[in-house]
């Protein structure tokens, strides 16, 4: 589906646009399995946090503009900590993005997506009526 490729491209672009222009390292230790082959990512501009999803876990990084990033303590955590996710959305997410307008987090996997209400610094809860087929999106939300 073109939506998957588009959102995956946006996820990778978000990471690269934050890291490459500043050419700064991630400070401290990043969990060993989060140094390559990230499945998906999203940025919360409200608190300057970047979330990286890989397999069945995620990490949260705090960005310091022009200085680098540090992995927050207590990570990695299981994606299943987000409330209400169906089992097939607790690992190997294809793409993700956060709509800052309404604090909705979208996770895409295969030909389906889920929408969660994202609570800055607290996690997320899946909205009712999901998962939905990506093909139901007539006009994708702004990210």
Short mmCIF file of N, CA and C in Angstrom, two decimals:
data_model
loop_
_atom_site.label_atom_id
_atom_site.label_comp_id
_atom_site.label_asym_id
_atom_site.label_seq_id
_atom_site.Cartn_x
_atom_site.Cartn_y
_atom_site.Cartn_z
N UNK A 1 0.83 -1.18 0.00
CA UNK A 1 0.00 0.00 0.00
C UNK A 1 0.88 1.25 0.00
N UNK A 2 0.49 2.24 -0.74
CA UNK A 2 1.29 3.45 -0.81
C UNK A 2 1.31 4.20 0.51
N UNK A 3 0.24 4.05 1.32
CA UNK A 3 0.22 4.73 2.62
C UNK A 3 1.35 4.24 3.50
N UNK A 4 1.57 2.92 3.52
CA UNK A 4 2.63 2.35 4.36
C UNK A 4 3.99 2.91 3.96
N UNK A 5 4.26 2.91 2.68
CA UNK A 5 5.55 3.40 2.20
C UNK A 5 5.70 4.89 2.51
N UNK A 6 4.62 5.65 2.36
CA UNK A 6 4.65 7.09 2.63
C UNK A 6 4.95 7.36 4.10
N UNK A 7 4.26 6.69 5.01
CA UNK A 7 4.45 6.93 6.43
C UNK A 7 5.79 6.37 6.91
N UNK A 8 6.24 5.25 6.33
CA UNK A 8 7.56 4.74 6.68
C UNK A 8 8.62 5.75 6.25
N UNK A 9 8.46 6.31 5.05
CA UNK A 9 9.39 7.33 4.58
C UNK A 9 9.40 8.53 5.52
N UNK A 10 8.21 8.98 5.95
CA UNK A 10 8.14 10.12 6.87
C UNK A 10 8.82 9.81 8.20
N UNK A 11 8.66 8.58 8.70
CA UNK A 11 9.30 8.20 9.96
C UNK A 11 10.81 8.26 9.85
N UNK A 12 11.34 7.68 8.79
CA UNK A 12 12.79 7.70 8.59
C UNK A 12 13.27 9.13 8.38
N UNK A 13 12.52 9.91 7.62
CA UNK A 13 12.88 11.29 7.37
C UNK A 13 12.92 12.10 8.66
N UNK A 14 11.97 11.83 9.57
CA UNK A 14 11.94 12.55 10.85
C UNK A 14 13.20 12.27 11.65
N UNK A 15 13.61 11.02 11.71
CA UNK A 15 14.82 10.67 12.45
C UNK A 15 16.04 11.32 11.80
N UNK A 16 16.15 11.17 10.50
CA UNK A 16 17.33 11.67 9.81
C UNK A 16 17.41 13.19 9.87
N UNK A 17 16.27 13.87 9.78
CA UNK A 17 16.31 15.33 9.79
C UNK A 17 16.70 15.85 11.17
N UNK A 18 16.47 15.07 12.20
CA UNK A 18 16.86 15.50 13.54
C UNK A 18 18.32 15.18 13.84
N UNK A 19 18.80 14.08 13.34
CA UNK A 19 20.16 13.65 13.67
C UNK A 19 21.20 14.24 12.73
N UNK A 20 20.96 14.16 11.42
CA UNK A 20 21.99 14.54 10.46
C UNK A 20 22.37 16.02 10.46
N UNK A 21 21.41 16.96 10.51
CA UNK A 21 21.84 18.36 10.42
C UNK A 21 22.75 18.78 11.57
N UNK A 22 22.57 18.18 12.73
CA UNK A 22 23.36 18.58 13.88
C UNK A 22 24.63 17.77 14.02
N UNK A 23 24.67 16.57 13.39
CA UNK A 23 25.82 15.70 13.46
C UNK A 23 26.30 15.53 14.90
N UNK A 24 25.36 15.16 15.76
CA UNK A 24 25.68 14.98 17.17
C UNK A 24 25.32 13.56 17.60
N UNK A 25 26.03 13.03 18.58
CA UNK A 25 25.79 11.65 18.99
C UNK A 25 24.63 11.54 19.97
N UNK A 26 24.16 10.31 20.10
CA UNK A 26 23.21 10.01 21.17
C UNK A 26 24.07 9.75 22.40
N UNK A 27 23.85 10.54 23.44
CA UNK A 27 24.68 10.46 24.64
C UNK A 27 24.22 9.34 25.54
N UNK A 28 25.14 8.83 26.30
CA UNK A 28 24.81 7.71 27.19
C UNK A 28 24.68 6.45 26.36
N UNK A 29 24.11 5.43 26.94
CA UNK A 29 23.99 4.19 26.20
C UNK A 29 22.59 4.04 25.65
N UNK A 30 22.51 3.65 24.40
CA UNK A 30 21.25 3.32 23.77
C UNK A 30 21.15 1.81 23.82
N UNK A 31 19.98 1.30 24.15
CA UNK A 31 19.81 -0.15 24.23
C UNK A 31 20.42 -0.80 22.99
N UNK A 32 21.19 -1.83 23.19
CA UNK A 32 21.96 -2.48 22.13
C UNK A 32 21.13 -2.76 20.89
N UNK A 33 19.93 -3.30 21.05
CA UNK A 33 19.13 -3.67 19.88
C UNK A 33 18.45 -2.48 19.21
N UNK A 34 18.66 -1.26 19.70
CA UNK A 34 18.07 -0.07 19.09
C UNK A 34 19.10 0.77 18.32
N UNK A 35 20.21 0.15 17.96
CA UNK A 35 21.24 0.89 17.22
C UNK A 35 21.11 0.72 15.71
N UNK A 36 20.19 -0.15 15.25
CA UNK A 36 19.96 -0.33 13.82
C UNK A 36 18.60 -0.99 13.58
N UNK A 37 18.16 -0.94 12.33
CA UNK A 37 16.94 -1.61 11.90
C UNK A 37 15.71 -1.27 12.73
N UNK A 38 15.48 0.02 12.95
CA UNK A 38 14.31 0.50 13.68
C UNK A 38 13.07 0.25 12.82
N UNK A 39 12.00 -0.26 13.44
CA UNK A 39 10.76 -0.53 12.70
C UNK A 39 9.99 0.75 12.39
N UNK A 40 9.85 1.62 13.38
CA UNK A 40 9.06 2.84 13.22
C UNK A 40 9.51 3.86 14.26
N UNK A 41 9.08 5.10 14.07
CA UNK A 41 9.43 6.15 15.03
C UNK A 41 8.39 7.25 14.96
N UNK A 42 8.33 8.05 16.01
CA UNK A 42 7.52 9.26 15.98
C UNK A 42 8.09 10.26 16.96
N UNK A 43 7.84 11.52 16.68
CA UNK A 43 8.37 12.61 17.47
C UNK A 43 7.23 13.33 18.18
N UNK A 44 7.40 13.56 19.48
CA UNK A 44 6.47 14.39 20.24
C UNK A 44 7.14 15.74 20.43
N UNK A 45 6.72 16.71 19.65
CA UNK A 45 7.33 18.03 19.73
C UNK A 45 6.98 18.74 21.02
N UNK A 46 5.86 18.36 21.64
CA UNK A 46 5.43 19.01 22.87
C UNK A 46 6.47 18.88 23.99
N UNK A 47 7.09 17.69 24.08
CA UNK A 47 8.08 17.50 25.13
C UNK A 47 9.47 17.14 24.58
N UNK A 48 9.64 17.28 23.23
CA UNK A 48 10.94 17.04 22.60
C UNK A 48 11.43 15.61 22.79
N UNK A 49 10.53 14.65 22.63
CA UNK A 49 10.85 13.24 22.79
C UNK A 49 10.72 12.53 21.45
N UNK A 50 11.67 11.66 21.15
CA UNK A 50 11.63 10.81 19.97
C UNK A 50 11.46 9.38 20.45
N UNK A 51 10.48 8.70 19.88
CA UNK A 51 10.20 7.31 20.23
C UNK A 51 10.65 6.43 19.08
N UNK A 52 11.42 5.39 19.40
CA UNK A 52 11.87 4.42 18.41
C UNK A 52 11.23 3.08 18.76
N UNK A 53 10.58 2.45 17.79
CA UNK A 53 9.93 1.17 17.98
C UNK A 53 10.68 0.09 17.22
N UNK A 54 10.93 -1.02 17.90
CA UNK A 54 11.61 -2.14 17.26
C UNK A 54 11.14 -3.43 17.91
N UNK A 55 10.72 -4.38 17.08
CA UNK A 55 10.21 -5.63 17.62
C UNK A 55 9.01 -5.36 18.52
N UNK A 56 9.08 -5.85 19.76
CA UNK A 56 7.97 -5.66 20.69
C UNK A 56 8.28 -4.60 21.76
N UNK A 57 9.31 -3.77 21.50
CA UNK A 57 9.71 -2.77 22.49
C UNK A 57 9.86 -1.39 21.86
N UNK A 58 9.96 -0.39 22.73
CA UNK A 58 10.23 0.97 22.28
C UNK A 58 11.12 1.67 23.29
N UNK A 59 11.84 2.68 22.81
CA UNK A 59 12.65 3.53 23.68
C UNK A 59 12.20 4.97 23.46
N UNK A 60 12.49 5.80 24.46
CA UNK A 60 12.18 7.23 24.37
C UNK A 60 13.47 8.00 24.56
N UNK A 61 13.73 8.92 23.63
CA UNK A 61 14.93 9.75 23.67
C UNK A 61 14.52 11.20 23.90
N UNK A 62 15.31 11.91 24.70
CA UNK A 62 15.13 13.35 24.85
C UNK A 62 16.16 14.04 23.98
N UNK A 63 15.69 14.98 23.13
CA UNK A 63 16.58 15.71 22.24
C UNK A 63 16.91 17.07 22.82
N UNK A 64 18.18 17.42 22.69
CA UNK A 64 18.67 18.74 23.07
C UNK A 64 19.19 19.36 21.78
N UNK A 65 18.47 20.32 21.25
CA UNK A 65 18.80 20.89 19.94
C UNK A 65 20.26 21.32 19.89
N UNK A 66 20.96 20.80 18.89
CA UNK A 66 22.35 21.13 18.68
C UNK A 66 23.32 20.41 19.59
N UNK A 67 22.81 19.59 20.51
CA UNK A 67 23.69 18.92 21.47
C UNK A 67 23.61 17.41 21.42
N UNK A 68 22.53 16.84 20.91
CA UNK A 68 22.40 15.40 20.84
C UNK A 68 21.15 14.92 21.54
N UNK A 69 21.18 13.67 21.95
CA UNK A 69 20.02 13.04 22.56
C UNK A 69 20.46 12.07 23.64
N UNK A 70 19.59 11.83 24.58
CA UNK A 70 19.85 10.87 25.65
C UNK A 70 18.65 9.96 25.79
N UNK A 71 18.91 8.67 25.94
CA UNK A 71 17.81 7.74 26.18
C UNK A 71 17.30 7.96 27.60
N UNK A 72 16.00 8.10 27.75
CA UNK A 72 15.40 8.30 29.06
C UNK A 72 15.52 7.02 29.89
N UNK A 73 15.64 7.18 31.20
CA UNK A 73 15.77 6.01 32.07
C UNK A 73 14.46 5.22 32.07
N UNK A 74 14.58 3.93 32.32
CA UNK A 74 13.42 3.05 32.36
C UNK A 74 13.04 2.44 31.03
N UNK A 75 13.89 2.64 30.02
CA UNK A 75 13.62 2.11 28.68
C UNK A 75 14.71 1.14 28.29
N UNK A 76 14.40 0.18 27.43
CA UNK A 76 13.20 -0.03 26.63
C UNK A 76 12.01 -0.53 27.47
N UNK A 77 10.82 -0.34 26.89
CA UNK A 77 9.58 -0.83 27.47
C UNK A 77 8.80 -1.57 26.40
N UNK A 78 7.91 -2.47 26.81
CA UNK A 78 7.11 -3.20 25.80
C UNK A 78 6.03 -2.30 25.19
N UNK A 79 5.85 -2.44 23.89
CA UNK A 79 4.78 -1.72 23.20
C UNK A 79 3.43 -2.10 23.79
N UNK A 80 3.32 -3.31 24.30
CA UNK A 80 2.06 -3.78 24.89
C UNK A 80 1.64 -2.97 26.12
N UNK A 81 2.53 -2.10 26.63
CA UNK A 81 2.15 -1.22 27.74
C UNK A 81 1.08 -0.22 27.31
N UNK A 82 1.00 0.07 26.01
CA UNK A 82 -0.03 0.99 25.53
C UNK A 82 -1.37 0.26 25.59
N UNK A 83 -2.32 0.86 26.22
CA UNK A 83 -3.57 0.20 26.61
C UNK A 83 -4.48 -0.07 25.40
N UNK A 84 -4.98 -1.32 25.35
CA UNK A 84 -5.99 -1.70 24.38
C UNK A 84 -5.51 -2.19 23.04
N UNK A 85 -4.20 -2.28 22.84
CA UNK A 85 -3.70 -2.73 21.53
C UNK A 85 -4.02 -4.19 21.29
N UNK A 86 -4.48 -4.53 20.07
CA UNK A 86 -4.62 -5.94 19.73
C UNK A 86 -3.23 -6.58 19.67
N UNK A 87 -3.16 -7.85 19.91
CA UNK A 87 -1.87 -8.56 20.00
C UNK A 87 -1.00 -8.34 18.76
N UNK A 88 -1.60 -8.27 17.56
CA UNK A 88 -0.80 -8.11 16.35
C UNK A 88 -0.21 -6.71 16.20
N UNK A 89 -0.62 -5.77 17.05
CA UNK A 89 -0.05 -4.43 17.03
C UNK A 89 0.92 -4.19 18.20
N UNK A 90 1.34 -5.26 18.86
CA UNK A 90 2.29 -5.10 19.97
C UNK A 90 3.72 -5.41 19.56
N UNK A 91 3.94 -5.64 18.27
CA UNK A 91 5.31 -5.88 17.79
C UNK A 91 5.39 -5.62 16.29
N UNK A 92 6.62 -5.35 15.84
CA UNK A 92 6.93 -5.21 14.42
C UNK A 92 6.01 -4.23 13.68
N UNK A 93 5.89 -3.03 14.22
CA UNK A 93 5.08 -1.98 13.60
C UNK A 93 5.77 -1.52 12.32
N UNK A 94 4.98 -1.32 11.24
CA UNK A 94 5.55 -0.89 9.96
C UNK A 94 5.86 0.60 9.93
N UNK A 95 4.99 1.41 10.50
CA UNK A 95 5.17 2.87 10.48
C UNK A 95 4.32 3.48 11.59
N UNK A 96 4.69 4.70 11.97
CA UNK A 96 3.93 5.39 13.01
C UNK A 96 4.11 6.89 12.84
N UNK A 97 3.13 7.64 13.32
CA UNK A 97 3.26 9.08 13.38
C UNK A 97 2.31 9.63 14.43
N UNK A 98 2.66 10.78 14.95
CA UNK A 98 1.86 11.44 15.98
C UNK A 98 1.31 12.73 15.40
N UNK A 99 0.00 12.89 15.48
CA UNK A 99 -0.64 14.14 15.08
C UNK A 99 -0.68 15.05 16.30
N UNK A 100 0.15 16.08 16.28
CA UNK A 100 0.25 17.00 17.42
C UNK A 100 -1.04 17.80 17.61
N UNK A 101 -1.81 17.94 16.52
CA UNK A 101 -3.05 18.70 16.58
C UNK A 101 -4.01 18.15 17.62
N UNK A 102 -4.16 16.84 17.65
CA UNK A 102 -5.13 16.22 18.55
C UNK A 102 -4.54 15.12 19.43
N UNK A 103 -3.20 15.03 19.47
CA UNK A 103 -2.50 14.01 20.26
C UNK A 103 -2.95 12.59 19.91
N UNK A 104 -3.12 12.32 18.62
CA UNK A 104 -3.47 10.99 18.16
C UNK A 104 -2.23 10.33 17.57
N UNK A 105 -1.96 9.13 18.05
CA UNK A 105 -0.83 8.34 17.58
C UNK A 105 -1.37 7.27 16.66
N UNK A 106 -0.80 7.16 15.47
CA UNK A 106 -1.22 6.18 14.47
C UNK A 106 -0.11 5.15 14.32
N UNK A 107 -0.49 3.87 14.43
CA UNK A 107 0.43 2.77 14.19
C UNK A 107 -0.09 2.01 12.98
N UNK A 108 0.78 1.76 12.01
CA UNK A 108 0.39 1.04 10.80
C UNK A 108 1.13 -0.28 10.74
N UNK A 109 0.36 -1.32 10.37
CA UNK A 109 0.96 -2.64 10.24
C UNK A 109 0.17 -3.42 9.20
N UNK A 110 0.91 -3.94 8.22
CA UNK A 110 0.23 -4.66 7.14
C UNK A 110 -0.74 -3.73 6.43
N UNK A 111 -1.99 -4.17 6.31
CA UNK A 111 -3.00 -3.35 5.63
C UNK A 111 -3.95 -2.68 6.62
N UNK A 112 -3.54 -2.61 7.90
CA UNK A 112 -4.40 -2.01 8.93
C UNK A 112 -3.66 -0.92 9.71
N UNK A 113 -4.45 -0.13 10.43
CA UNK A 113 -3.88 0.87 11.33
C UNK A 113 -4.74 0.96 12.58
N UNK A 114 -4.13 1.45 13.65
CA UNK A 114 -4.85 1.76 14.87
C UNK A 114 -4.59 3.22 15.22
N UNK A 115 -5.51 3.81 15.94
CA UNK A 115 -5.34 5.18 16.42
C UNK A 115 -5.42 5.14 17.94
N UNK A 116 -4.44 5.79 18.56
CA UNK A 116 -4.39 5.86 20.01
C UNK A 116 -4.41 7.32 20.46
N UNK A 117 -4.97 7.56 21.62
CA UNK A 117 -4.84 8.87 22.23
C UNK A 117 -3.53 8.85 23.00
N UNK A 118 -2.65 9.78 22.67
CA UNK A 118 -1.31 9.83 23.24
C UNK A 118 -1.29 10.84 24.38
N UNK A 119 -0.83 10.38 25.53
CA UNK A 119 -0.72 11.24 26.71
C UNK A 119 0.77 11.51 26.93
N UNK A 120 1.19 12.73 26.71
CA UNK A 120 2.61 13.09 26.77
C UNK A 120 3.20 12.63 28.10
N UNK A 121 4.25 11.82 28.00
CA UNK A 121 4.96 11.32 29.17
C UNK A 121 4.24 10.24 29.94
N UNK A 122 3.06 9.81 29.47
CA UNK A 122 2.29 8.83 30.23
C UNK A 122 1.93 7.58 29.45
N UNK A 123 2.02 7.59 28.13
CA UNK A 123 1.66 6.43 27.35
C UNK A 123 0.53 6.72 26.38
N UNK A 124 -0.21 5.68 26.03
CA UNK A 124 -1.26 5.82 25.03
C UNK A 124 -2.35 4.79 25.26
N UNK A 125 -3.55 5.13 24.81
CA UNK A 125 -4.70 4.23 24.91
C UNK A 125 -5.36 4.16 23.54
N UNK A 126 -5.63 2.94 23.06
CA UNK A 126 -6.24 2.78 21.75
C UNK A 126 -7.67 3.30 21.77
N UNK A 127 -8.03 4.06 20.73
CA UNK A 127 -9.38 4.57 20.57
C UNK A 127 -10.30 3.43 20.14
N UNK A 128 -11.59 3.54 20.46
CA UNK A 128 -12.54 2.48 20.08
C UNK A 128 -12.73 2.48 18.56
N UNK A 129 -13.10 1.32 18.04
CA UNK A 129 -13.35 1.18 16.61
C UNK A 129 -12.15 0.81 15.78
N UNK A 130 -11.06 0.45 16.41
CA UNK A 130 -9.83 0.10 15.69
C UNK A 130 -9.42 -1.31 16.06
N UNK A 131 -8.68 -1.98 15.17
CA UNK A 131 -8.01 -1.54 13.94
C UNK A 131 -9.00 -1.32 12.79
N UNK A 132 -8.51 -0.56 11.81
CA UNK A 132 -9.26 -0.26 10.59
C UNK A 132 -8.36 -0.56 9.40
N UNK A 133 -8.95 -0.90 8.25
CA UNK A 133 -8.13 -1.07 7.05
C UNK A 133 -7.58 0.29 6.60
N UNK A 134 -6.33 0.31 6.19
CA UNK A 134 -5.73 1.55 5.68
C UNK A 134 -6.51 2.05 4.47
N UNK A 135 -7.10 1.14 3.71
CA UNK A 135 -7.87 1.52 2.53
C UNK A 135 -9.10 2.36 2.88
N UNK A 136 -9.52 2.38 4.15
CA UNK A 136 -10.66 3.21 4.57
C UNK A 136 -10.30 4.68 4.65
N UNK A 137 -9.00 5.00 4.69
CA UNK A 137 -8.57 6.39 4.77
C UNK A 137 -8.82 7.07 3.42
N UNK A 138 -9.72 8.01 3.42
CA UNK A 138 -9.96 8.78 2.22
C UNK A 138 -9.00 9.96 2.18
N UNK A 139 -8.88 10.61 3.33
CA UNK A 139 -8.00 11.76 3.47
C UNK A 139 -7.18 11.56 4.73
N UNK A 140 -5.94 11.05 4.63
CA UNK A 140 -5.14 10.80 5.83
C UNK A 140 -4.97 12.07 6.67
N UNK A 141 -4.92 11.91 7.99
CA UNK A 141 -4.73 13.09 8.86
C UNK A 141 -3.37 13.71 8.65
N UNK A 142 -3.27 15.01 8.97
CA UNK A 142 -1.98 15.69 8.92
C UNK A 142 -1.10 15.16 10.03
N UNK A 143 0.19 15.07 9.76
CA UNK A 143 1.11 14.62 10.81
C UNK A 143 1.97 15.76 11.25
#
